[in-house]
Amino acid sequence: MVGKTLLHYEIRAQIGRGGMGEVFAAHDTKLGRDVALKILPAELTGDPEREARFHREARALASLQHPNVASVYGFEEADGIRFLVMELVSGTELTTRMAAGALPADEVRRLARQLAAGLEAAHESGIVHRDLKPANVMVSDDGEVKILDFGLAQAWLGDSPNQSESSAMPTITAAMTQVGAILGTAAYMSPEQARGVNVDRRTDIWAFGVILFEMLTGEQLFQGETVSDTLAAVLRKDPEWDRLPVDEAPELCRLVERCLERNPKQRLRDIGEARIFLQDGGESGTNLSFSMLGARQAVVEVERRRPVWVLVAIAAAALLVGTGLGWKVLSRPAPAPVIHAMVPPPPGGEYALEQSAPGAVAVSPDGTMIAYCARVDGAKRLMLRRLDQGEAVALSGTEEAAYPFWSADSRSIGFFIVQDQKLRKVAVSGGPPVTLCAASNGKGGSWNADGEIIFAASAGSGISVVPESGGDPRELTKTGNGYDSHRHPRFLPDGRHFLYTARTSSGGDANAVFLASLDTTFTPRQIATSDSDADYGSGHLLTVREGVLMATPFTPDMEKITTTGTPIVENVLTLEGAALSVFSPAASGMLAYQTGTAAGGEKQLYWRDRETGALVEVGEPGLLSHPSISPDGTKALVEMDSESDSGIDLWLVELDTGLRTRFTFAAGDEIRPVWTPDGSRVIYQAGPAGAFQLIEQPVEGQGGAAILFESKDEVGPTDVSPDGRHLLFNRTPEGSDVFSMWRLDLTGAEPEPVEVYSLPDQNSGGGTYSPDGRWIAFHHITPQGLDVFVIPAAGGARKWQISTDGRVYPIWAAGGTELWTVGFDGELLVFTVDGSGDTFRVRGSSTSLRVEGPTYDGNTYDLDPNGGRLLDAADNQAVRSESSLIQFVTDWQRGLMR
C-alpha cells in the first residue's frame, strides 16, 4: 500500500497492524495535513448489515472530539478498499512506557487524569470503548494522552444476539492471528465482558482500573498462558492489593479498588468522578465515599471554584520600638486549567436544530453562560445554562425562538420568532421578552457595547441595524451581484466593523464572508469563504472548510485571508439549510460547539396514516421537498435539489410504485408546483432573481412549457380555481419581503390583486380555493403573529379568522368541511368548517398528527384526495441525526489548537 493514493490520501508508511486492520501514515492533499488510515479487514466487504452498521457507528465516532481521544475524520471507500481516516498520533504506546517498571505517582496522576477525561467525553456521547488497554493508549513526547481505536469494536461487531461475540470479544476476530494481541485484549476485559453478558461504560472503568494498577506496580494484573487462562484470572483471581504503593499514593490505590469491583453495581459508576478526583489532586477526600462517587448524568458539571493561586511567600517580621519592617510578597496567578466539558439538553428534551430556524448554541461574552434552544414535549424554548449551576432553565415567553445572540454585557439575549415575525430580546435575570422590530424570517444577529443590534431580517434581505431599545431598522447592506442572502452578522471587537455571510444564487461551492461597517460609506469587501457562516474569536477568523472549523489569524485591516488556517474542530455540526455551523466563540476565550451530522438533508416520502401516524415508504430517499399530489391521487410532484448545485427541479413520483421521473430541465430553480383541477397541467415558478416566470406545462403528451406571466418581482403560484379559470399567486416586490396575493385570469387577462389580502407591509401567503370555489383560505400576519383566515373568493370586506395560535398554509379536505393547518412546530390542527351559507362558520377543531414544520416555501406534506392519509416529506428514518452534546472549552487556543 505504501506509495499508493486512495482518494486524496497519499500513503507514506505502514505504522501498525492489528485485529481491526493495518494502519498507515498518509497525507491529506486536500486539507494539507498528515493523517492515519486504518485499512479495514476484507471480512467487512460483502456483509451489507455489517457495512451499514460500521458506517453508521463511524459517523458517531467522528462526532467525538476531545484532546485526549484520537479523532476519527471519516469512513471512506476507494478501489474496493474501505478505510477509516483518523488523527495521526505520534508518541509512545503506554505499553512501552510501562515496560521499564512502575511509573512515578505524579506521572500516574497526570496520565490517568487525561485518560479519564477522554473516557468521560466518549461516555457522555454514548460511546463505550470496549477494548481499552495500554496498546490503545498513546503518550506524546510532551506527555499528552491519546486514546486510540475508540468504539471500533462496537462498530465492527455491533450488538448481536450473541453477546459473547459483540461484548466479550471486542477484538478477538477471525482477522486476529497473533496470540499476543488476543492475550492483550483478554487481560483488560471486565468480568461481565469475559462472561459474555451485555456491557456498558462500567466495562471501560474496569479496564481503566487495570491500567492504573499496572502503572502503579509495573506488573501486569491478569496473566495466563492462554486466552482461557487469562479470562479465568479475570473472573476469579483477586488482585494482589499489597503490591499497590499505599504509602506513596493512598488516594490512587483507593481509586484502583473502586474501579476493580467485580460486581459492576458496586464499581465506580462514572469515570467523570475519577477525573474530578484526579484533577483535584485527591483533595476531594482520600476515602472516595459513595456519596462523592455516586452516579451522575452524562454531563461534566463545572463547579464553583476559587481561582488557584501559586503563593510564593517569603516574609520576616521584626518588631522594633517605633519602627516596623516587613516584606510585602506579590503573588502571580498560575494559568487556569483548560476545561473541556459538555452541556446536555434538558431531561426528556432534545436540541432544536431545525434547518430553517435553528436554536444553535451561543456563549455569553463573559464566558459564564450558554444559551441554546431545545424541545421538551414538542415545545421549543430558549434555554439558559449558567455554567456554575446544574441544569438549564427555560426562559419564559421564548416559544419557537431561533438564532439566539447575546448583548455585549451578557445581561440579555436577542432572538427571532418566525411565527410572529419579530426580533425580540429577553433579560437573563427574568421578565417578559421585549419586541424590538419586525423581522419576517430572521437569520441571525449581533449586539455591540453601544446598544446597537445588527441583524438579517429575512432569508432574502441585507443586514440592518436597530437600537437595543427598538425602533425602525436602518439598512446597512443590500443583496445583489450574485448574492441573494446576507445573514449571520457578527460584530468585531471594535463594535463598528462586522462580518456577514453572503449566500450565492449561482450554485457556488462556498459562501462569501464579507467585512462591513456601521459606517455606510465603508464599502463591504470579501475577505474569505466558508462552507457555512464565519465568526471572530481571540484574534482569529473562524470559518468552516469541508466540515472542519478553521482558525486563521485576522485583523480588520487585512484585505483578504490568504493562509489556510489551523483546524481546531473536526466534523463540526453544520445545518446546510441555514448555512450555519454550530459553534460560538466568546470574548473570554471560550468556544462552544457541536459535532456530527444533522438530519434534515436527505428526505423520504412517506404515506402517513391519519389516525395512527403509521408510515409507509414511497420510493427512494433524496434531496426532495414540498410534495403536491395530483387531483386523482395517483402521482405527486416534488422539488428535488440537485447535488451538482445546478438548481431545484420538479420530479414526478408514481405513488403506487414510487418511481420518480424528472419533469423540468431548465437551469435555475423550478419550484412551487400547483395542479390544474383536471390534473392535465402543472403551473410552477421559474427563473432567476429579477426575471421570474409563471410556467404552465402539460403532464402527458409531447407539448412544451408555456410562459403565463413574467415579472421582475418574485411570483409563486399557490392554487388554481376549481373551474380552472383563475390562478392565485403570491407576489413579492423586488428588494422586499412583503407579500400580496394576486389572481391571474388564465384566459389571458392581466393579473389583478385580491384587495382584501393585499395589505401594505403585511406578510401573507398560501392562498387556496375551497372545493366549491366560493372561499379562499390563506395565512396572514397580524400584531399577534401569523394565522389562518378565510375570505369570499368573489370579494368583499368580510374576513374570518380561523386560528389564533400561529398557523399557516391551509389545505381544504373532506369536500370543503375540513381545513387543515400546520403550526411552526409541525403540529396539525384540523378545523371542521361550514361554508355552505353566506357566512363562514367554524364548528370545531381537533389536533391530528405532527409533521415536520413548514418552510418559507410551503408545506412539507399534502393530503391524499382519497382521504385517510397524507404524503409527508420527512427526515429519512434510516439516517440518524448524530450530533454530540454541546461541548465547550474554556480556552480554545490552548485546548484545541495544535
mmCIF file of C-alpha atoms in Angstrom, residues 19-20 131 133 153 156-157 164-165 168-176 181-183 185-186 189 227 231:
data_model
loop_
_atom_site.group_PDB
_atom_site.id
_atom_site.type_symbol
_atom_site.label_atom_id
_atom_site.label_comp_id
_atom_site.label_asym_id
_atom_site.label_seq_id
_atom_site.Cartn_x
_atom_site.Cartn_y
_atom_site.Cartn_z
ATOM 1 C CA GLY A 19 -7.142 -7.243 14.584
ATOM 2 C CA MET A 20 -9.014 -4.263 13.206
ATOM 3 C CA ASP A 131 -11.203 -2.598 24.174
ATOM 4 C CA LYS A 133 -5.745 -1.413 27.027
ATOM 5 C CA ALA A 153 -15.030 -2.988 18.365
ATOM 6 C CA TRP A 156 -17.247 -3.857 13.837
ATOM 7 C CA LEU A 157 -19.317 -6.343 15.818
ATOM 8 C CA SER A 164 -20.193 -13.464 23.588
ATOM 9 C CA GLU A 165 -19.299 -12.090 20.191
ATOM 10 C CA ALA A 168 -16.939 -10.220 25.345
ATOM 11 C CA MET A 169 -14.653 -10.458 22.350
ATOM 12 C CA PRO A 170 -14.166 -6.881 21.206
ATOM 13 C CA THR A 171 -11.150 -7.533 19.009
ATOM 14 C CA ILE A 172 -10.885 -11.307 19.019
ATOM 15 C CA THR A 173 -11.994 -11.785 15.431
ATOM 16 C CA ALA A 174 -11.080 -14.069 12.597
ATOM 17 C CA ALA A 175 -8.632 -11.432 11.453
ATOM 18 C CA MET A 176 -6.629 -11.736 14.655
ATOM 19 C CA ALA A 181 -2.798 -9.470 20.607
ATOM 20 C CA ILE A 182 -5.541 -11.777 21.851
ATOM 21 C CA LEU A 183 -3.977 -12.040 25.282
ATOM 22 C CA THR A 185 -7.280 -7.852 24.875
ATOM 23 C CA ALA A 186 -8.392 -10.542 27.309
ATOM 24 C CA MET A 189 -11.775 -7.320 29.921
ATOM 25 C CA VAL A 227 -6.817 -16.779 26.458
ATOM 26 C CA LEU A 231 -10.114 -14.897 31.271
#
